[in-house]
């Protein structure tokens, strides 16, 4: 079965980026010249996703505008002969009807945001992408979709033992290539209690049954409704694997990760690579 739909939860407050996120969505922060959310949408499209579902909240209308026509801008660019710029703003447009928005009325947690999209999903598995987990290199969701044969799947990576309290952490079972069986999942454990250093990052393929589990609205770490808690309740009922993706992930929800992403992505650009490298050499 093909994964056709993806949920993009963008309803969080982005408090770690205040004051930048007071009136602007965190997911619109640019890495080089593209907002985080656009990278996530492009990754989903590369994985064959056809329906793009955004779970928004207050102050998130810039995301809707970003994925819509800007007729005034386009006509000005046309009249000035800026055809490359017209192409840049037009080629990111999706087929009419393939983008939907659901409002999360309060930021009650990632699990709650995903649950808010339930009526648009129906009875099929769905991908979930967190835009602030930015992945450089091979598109992680495509790698996951290529390996997925059913059940639940999360993207995983090894983290420093001291960092387990920032992640959902996996109790690993058998390993088959890049796949790790998930035998347990705990949200943000202290390093002394962590079952491993295998962390979940923001790419998921989830079964529709997860929505029923989320509907109990049980809150977990930080008093929020956690997606990992709902997934952990599915263990034993359906196959569940972690997938060790090949790209490099940047935590763009943190200032350091965001700055590192900007440097790493800029170094991939032909026009920026050399001058940026020269400047980095000079200041180091
Ligand atoms: P974070 O855990 O980074 O939370 O959310 P946040 O509110 O965005 O940021 P901080 O921690 O206050 O700085 C991870 C992703 O889940 C979404 C966010 O928009 C982000 O893309 N999210 C989180 C929701 O959609 N709703 C929520 O209630 C919480």
Short mmCIF file of N, CA and C in Angstrom, two decimals, residues 55-163:
data_model
loop_
_atom_site.label_atom_id
_atom_site.label_comp_id
_atom_site.label_asym_id
_atom_site.label_seq_id
_atom_site.Cartn_x
_atom_site.Cartn_y
_atom_site.Cartn_z
N UNK A 55 -1.62 21.14 10.13
CA UNK A 55 -2.37 21.40 11.36
C UNK A 55 -1.82 22.71 11.92
N UNK A 56 -2.59 23.76 11.76
CA UNK A 56 -2.11 25.10 12.09
C UNK A 56 -2.64 25.58 13.45
N UNK A 57 -2.28 26.78 13.81
CA UNK A 57 -2.77 27.38 15.05
C UNK A 57 -2.77 28.88 14.89
N UNK A 58 -2.77 29.59 16.00
CA UNK A 58 -2.79 31.05 15.90
C UNK A 58 -1.49 31.56 15.26
N UNK A 59 -1.59 32.67 14.54
CA UNK A 59 -0.42 33.30 13.90
C UNK A 59 0.25 32.44 12.83
N UNK A 60 -0.49 31.51 12.23
CA UNK A 60 0.15 30.62 11.25
C UNK A 60 -0.32 30.90 9.83
N UNK A 61 -1.04 32.01 9.61
CA UNK A 61 -1.61 32.24 8.28
C UNK A 61 -0.53 32.45 7.22
N UNK A 62 0.69 32.86 7.63
CA UNK A 62 1.76 33.03 6.64
C UNK A 62 2.05 31.72 5.92
N UNK A 63 1.81 30.59 6.60
CA UNK A 63 2.06 29.29 5.96
C UNK A 63 1.05 29.07 4.83
N UNK A 64 -0.22 29.42 5.09
CA UNK A 64 -1.25 29.28 4.04
C UNK A 64 -0.90 30.19 2.86
N UNK A 65 -0.49 31.41 3.15
CA UNK A 65 -0.14 32.35 2.06
C UNK A 65 1.05 31.83 1.27
N UNK A 66 2.00 31.23 1.97
CA UNK A 66 3.21 30.76 1.31
C UNK A 66 2.92 29.71 0.24
N UNK A 67 1.93 28.86 0.50
CA UNK A 67 1.62 27.79 -0.45
C UNK A 67 0.47 28.16 -1.39
N UNK A 68 0.18 29.45 -1.50
CA UNK A 68 -0.88 29.93 -2.39
C UNK A 68 -0.26 30.87 -3.43
N UNK A 69 -1.04 31.17 -4.48
CA UNK A 69 -0.58 32.16 -5.45
C UNK A 69 -0.49 33.53 -4.77
N UNK A 70 0.51 34.31 -5.20
CA UNK A 70 0.55 35.71 -4.82
C UNK A 70 0.45 36.48 -6.13
N UNK A 71 -0.78 36.73 -6.56
CA UNK A 71 -1.01 37.28 -7.92
C UNK A 71 -0.33 38.63 -8.08
N UNK A 72 -0.38 39.45 -7.02
CA UNK A 72 0.23 40.79 -7.11
C UNK A 72 1.75 40.65 -7.31
N UNK A 73 2.39 39.82 -6.49
CA UNK A 73 3.85 39.62 -6.61
C UNK A 73 4.20 39.05 -7.98
N UNK A 74 3.44 38.03 -8.39
CA UNK A 74 3.75 37.39 -9.68
C UNK A 74 3.61 38.36 -10.84
N UNK A 75 2.58 39.25 -10.80
CA UNK A 75 2.41 40.18 -11.93
C UNK A 75 3.52 41.24 -11.92
N UNK A 76 3.98 41.66 -10.74
CA UNK A 76 5.09 42.62 -10.68
C UNK A 76 6.36 41.96 -11.23
N UNK A 77 6.62 40.72 -10.82
CA UNK A 77 7.82 40.01 -11.31
C UNK A 77 7.76 39.83 -12.82
N UNK A 78 6.57 39.47 -13.34
CA UNK A 78 6.38 39.34 -14.79
C UNK A 78 6.73 40.65 -15.49
N UNK A 79 6.15 41.74 -14.96
CA UNK A 79 6.31 43.04 -15.65
C UNK A 79 7.78 43.49 -15.62
N UNK A 80 8.53 43.03 -14.65
CA UNK A 80 9.95 43.40 -14.57
C UNK A 80 10.83 42.39 -15.31
N UNK A 81 10.21 41.38 -15.90
CA UNK A 81 10.96 40.37 -16.66
C UNK A 81 11.75 39.41 -15.78
N UNK A 82 11.37 39.32 -14.49
CA UNK A 82 12.11 38.41 -13.58
C UNK A 82 11.54 37.00 -13.67
N UNK A 83 11.81 36.35 -14.79
CA UNK A 83 11.18 35.06 -15.05
C UNK A 83 11.67 33.96 -14.10
N UNK A 84 12.94 34.03 -13.68
CA UNK A 84 13.44 33.02 -12.74
C UNK A 84 12.70 33.12 -11.41
N UNK A 85 12.48 34.36 -10.97
CA UNK A 85 11.77 34.56 -9.70
C UNK A 85 10.32 34.09 -9.82
N UNK A 86 9.70 34.32 -10.97
CA UNK A 86 8.32 33.85 -11.18
C UNK A 86 8.30 32.33 -11.06
N UNK A 87 9.29 31.70 -11.71
CA UNK A 87 9.36 30.23 -11.68
C UNK A 87 9.52 29.74 -10.23
N UNK A 88 10.40 30.44 -9.47
CA UNK A 88 10.65 30.03 -8.07
C UNK A 88 9.36 30.05 -7.26
N UNK A 89 8.55 31.09 -7.43
CA UNK A 89 7.34 31.16 -6.59
C UNK A 89 6.21 30.30 -7.14
N UNK A 90 6.27 29.97 -8.43
CA UNK A 90 5.16 29.18 -9.00
C UNK A 90 5.40 27.68 -8.89
N UNK A 91 6.67 27.25 -8.96
CA UNK A 91 6.89 25.80 -9.03
C UNK A 91 6.63 25.09 -7.70
N UNK A 92 6.51 25.87 -6.62
CA UNK A 92 6.21 25.23 -5.32
C UNK A 92 4.70 25.05 -5.11
N UNK A 93 3.89 25.55 -6.06
CA UNK A 93 2.43 25.42 -5.92
C UNK A 93 2.02 23.97 -6.09
N UNK A 94 1.06 23.54 -5.28
CA UNK A 94 0.56 22.17 -5.38
C UNK A 94 -0.73 22.17 -6.21
N UNK A 95 -1.12 20.99 -6.68
CA UNK A 95 -2.36 20.85 -7.43
C UNK A 95 -3.53 21.39 -6.60
N UNK A 96 -4.44 22.16 -7.22
CA UNK A 96 -5.59 22.66 -6.44
C UNK A 96 -6.32 21.50 -5.75
N UNK A 97 -6.62 21.70 -4.48
CA UNK A 97 -7.35 20.67 -3.72
C UNK A 97 -6.45 19.68 -3.00
N UNK A 98 -5.14 19.75 -3.24
CA UNK A 98 -4.28 18.76 -2.58
C UNK A 98 -3.69 19.29 -1.26
N UNK A 99 -3.98 20.54 -0.93
CA UNK A 99 -3.48 21.11 0.33
C UNK A 99 -4.67 21.43 1.23
N UNK A 100 -4.65 20.95 2.47
CA UNK A 100 -5.75 21.22 3.41
C UNK A 100 -5.18 21.76 4.71
N UNK A 101 -6.02 22.50 5.41
CA UNK A 101 -5.62 23.09 6.69
C UNK A 101 -6.66 22.75 7.75
N UNK A 102 -6.16 22.34 8.90
CA UNK A 102 -7.01 22.06 10.06
C UNK A 102 -6.45 22.91 11.16
N UNK A 103 -7.30 23.44 12.00
CA UNK A 103 -6.81 24.33 13.06
C UNK A 103 -6.75 23.56 14.39
N UNK A 104 -5.59 23.60 15.03
CA UNK A 104 -5.47 23.07 16.39
C UNK A 104 -5.75 24.26 17.31
N UNK A 105 -6.87 24.21 18.01
CA UNK A 105 -7.30 25.42 18.72
C UNK A 105 -6.43 25.77 19.92
N UNK A 106 -5.74 24.78 20.46
CA UNK A 106 -4.78 25.06 21.53
C UNK A 106 -3.58 24.14 21.34
N UNK A 107 -2.37 24.64 21.62
CA UNK A 107 -1.19 23.80 21.40
C UNK A 107 -1.02 22.77 22.52
N UNK A 108 -1.85 21.72 22.45
CA UNK A 108 -1.88 20.73 23.54
C UNK A 108 -0.87 19.61 23.35
N UNK A 109 -0.01 19.74 22.34
CA UNK A 109 1.03 18.73 22.14
C UNK A 109 0.97 18.14 20.73
N UNK A 110 2.09 17.50 20.34
CA UNK A 110 2.19 16.95 18.99
C UNK A 110 1.12 15.89 18.73
N UNK A 111 0.88 15.02 19.73
CA UNK A 111 -0.14 13.98 19.55
C UNK A 111 -1.51 14.60 19.30
N UNK A 112 -1.81 15.65 20.02
CA UNK A 112 -3.09 16.35 19.85
C UNK A 112 -3.18 16.97 18.46
N UNK A 113 -2.06 17.56 17.99
CA UNK A 113 -2.05 18.17 16.66
C UNK A 113 -2.34 17.11 15.59
N UNK A 114 -1.69 15.96 15.71
CA UNK A 114 -1.91 14.89 14.73
C UNK A 114 -3.37 14.42 14.79
N UNK A 115 -3.90 14.27 15.99
CA UNK A 115 -5.29 13.83 16.19
C UNK A 115 -6.27 14.80 15.51
N UNK A 116 -5.93 16.10 15.52
CA UNK A 116 -6.81 17.11 14.92
C UNK A 116 -7.02 16.86 13.42
N UNK A 117 -6.13 16.10 12.78
CA UNK A 117 -6.25 15.84 11.34
C UNK A 117 -7.05 14.58 11.03
N UNK A 118 -7.59 13.92 12.08
CA UNK A 118 -8.15 12.57 11.90
C UNK A 118 -9.24 12.50 10.83
N UNK A 119 -10.10 13.52 10.76
CA UNK A 119 -11.23 13.43 9.82
C UNK A 119 -10.79 13.55 8.37
N UNK A 120 -9.57 14.01 8.14
CA UNK A 120 -9.06 14.12 6.76
C UNK A 120 -8.28 12.88 6.35
N UNK A 121 -8.10 11.95 7.26
CA UNK A 121 -7.25 10.80 6.96
C UNK A 121 -8.06 9.57 6.55
N UNK A 122 -9.14 9.28 7.26
CA UNK A 122 -9.88 8.06 6.95
C UNK A 122 -9.11 6.84 7.39
N UNK A 123 -9.30 5.74 6.67
CA UNK A 123 -8.78 4.45 7.12
C UNK A 123 -7.52 4.06 6.33
N UNK A 124 -6.50 4.91 6.39
CA UNK A 124 -5.26 4.56 5.68
C UNK A 124 -4.06 5.07 6.47
N UNK A 125 -2.89 4.43 6.28
CA UNK A 125 -1.70 4.93 6.98
C UNK A 125 -1.30 6.29 6.44
N UNK A 126 -0.63 7.07 7.26
CA UNK A 126 -0.32 8.45 6.89
C UNK A 126 1.09 8.79 7.38
N UNK A 127 1.76 9.68 6.65
CA UNK A 127 3.07 10.17 7.10
C UNK A 127 2.88 11.42 7.95
N UNK A 128 3.80 11.63 8.89
CA UNK A 128 3.83 12.86 9.68
C UNK A 128 5.24 13.42 9.57
N UNK A 129 5.36 14.69 9.24
CA UNK A 129 6.69 15.33 9.13
C UNK A 129 6.73 16.57 10.00
N UNK A 130 7.77 16.69 10.83
CA UNK A 130 7.99 17.89 11.63
C UNK A 130 9.02 18.76 10.91
N UNK A 131 8.57 19.95 10.53
CA UNK A 131 9.43 20.81 9.70
C UNK A 131 10.70 21.24 10.42
N UNK A 132 10.65 21.29 11.76
CA UNK A 132 11.85 21.76 12.45
C UNK A 132 12.94 20.69 12.53
N UNK A 133 12.63 19.45 12.17
CA UNK A 133 13.69 18.45 11.97
C UNK A 133 14.05 18.48 10.49
N UNK A 134 15.12 19.17 10.18
CA UNK A 134 15.52 19.37 8.78
C UNK A 134 16.62 18.37 8.44
N UNK A 135 16.45 17.68 7.33
CA UNK A 135 17.40 16.61 6.99
C UNK A 135 18.11 16.94 5.68
N UNK A 136 19.43 16.97 5.77
CA UNK A 136 20.27 17.25 4.61
C UNK A 136 20.70 15.91 4.00
N UNK A 137 20.60 15.83 2.68
CA UNK A 137 21.00 14.59 2.02
C UNK A 137 19.78 13.84 1.52
N UNK A 138 19.88 12.53 1.46
CA UNK A 138 18.80 11.71 0.93
C UNK A 138 17.49 11.97 1.69
N UNK A 139 16.36 12.19 0.99
CA UNK A 139 15.09 12.48 1.69
C UNK A 139 14.66 11.31 2.58
N UNK A 140 14.59 11.58 3.88
CA UNK A 140 14.35 10.50 4.85
C UNK A 140 12.99 9.83 4.63
N UNK A 141 11.96 10.63 4.35
CA UNK A 141 10.63 10.01 4.22
C UNK A 141 10.58 9.06 3.03
N UNK A 142 11.27 9.41 1.97
CA UNK A 142 11.29 8.49 0.80
C UNK A 142 11.98 7.18 1.18
N UNK A 143 13.11 7.31 1.90
CA UNK A 143 13.80 6.08 2.33
C UNK A 143 12.85 5.21 3.17
N UNK A 144 12.09 5.88 4.06
CA UNK A 144 11.17 5.13 4.93
C UNK A 144 10.07 4.46 4.11
N UNK A 145 9.48 5.23 3.19
CA UNK A 145 8.37 4.69 2.38
C UNK A 145 8.86 3.50 1.55
N UNK A 146 10.11 3.57 1.07
CA UNK A 146 10.66 2.47 0.27
C UNK A 146 10.81 1.19 1.10
N UNK A 147 11.06 1.36 2.40
CA UNK A 147 11.28 0.19 3.28
C UNK A 147 10.00 -0.29 3.96
N UNK A 148 9.00 0.58 4.02
CA UNK A 148 7.80 0.31 4.81
C UNK A 148 6.95 -0.78 4.16
N UNK A 149 6.55 -1.76 4.97
CA UNK A 149 5.67 -2.81 4.43
C UNK A 149 4.39 -2.94 5.27
N UNK A 150 4.16 -2.00 6.16
CA UNK A 150 2.98 -2.05 7.02
C UNK A 150 3.35 -1.65 8.43
N UNK A 151 2.35 -1.45 9.28
CA UNK A 151 2.60 -1.10 10.68
C UNK A 151 3.05 0.34 10.86
N UNK A 152 3.64 0.61 12.02
CA UNK A 152 4.13 1.96 12.33
C UNK A 152 5.63 2.03 12.11
N UNK A 153 6.10 3.21 11.72
CA UNK A 153 7.53 3.39 11.51
C UNK A 153 7.92 4.80 11.96
N UNK A 154 9.08 4.92 12.60
CA UNK A 154 9.61 6.23 12.98
C UNK A 154 11.03 6.36 12.48
N UNK A 155 11.44 7.57 12.13
CA UNK A 155 12.85 7.79 11.79
C UNK A 155 13.64 7.82 13.09
N UNK A 156 14.82 7.20 13.06
CA UNK A 156 15.64 7.17 14.29
C UNK A 156 17.08 7.55 14.00
N UNK A 157 17.73 8.04 15.05
CA UNK A 157 19.18 8.31 14.98
C UNK A 157 19.77 8.15 16.38
N UNK A 158 21.08 7.89 16.41
CA UNK A 158 21.75 7.81 17.70
C UNK A 158 22.02 9.21 18.22
N UNK A 159 21.81 9.44 19.51
CA UNK A 159 22.11 10.74 20.11
C UNK A 159 23.11 10.55 21.24
N UNK A 160 23.71 11.66 21.63
CA UNK A 160 24.61 11.66 22.77
C UNK A 160 23.83 11.19 24.02
N UNK A 161 24.39 10.31 24.86
CA UNK A 161 23.65 9.82 26.03
C UNK A 161 23.09 10.95 26.91
N UNK A 162 23.78 12.08 26.96
CA UNK A 162 23.30 13.19 27.81
C UNK A 162 22.06 13.86 27.24
N UNK A 163 21.71 13.55 25.98
CA UNK A 163 20.60 14.26 25.33
C UNK A 163 19.29 13.48 25.31
#
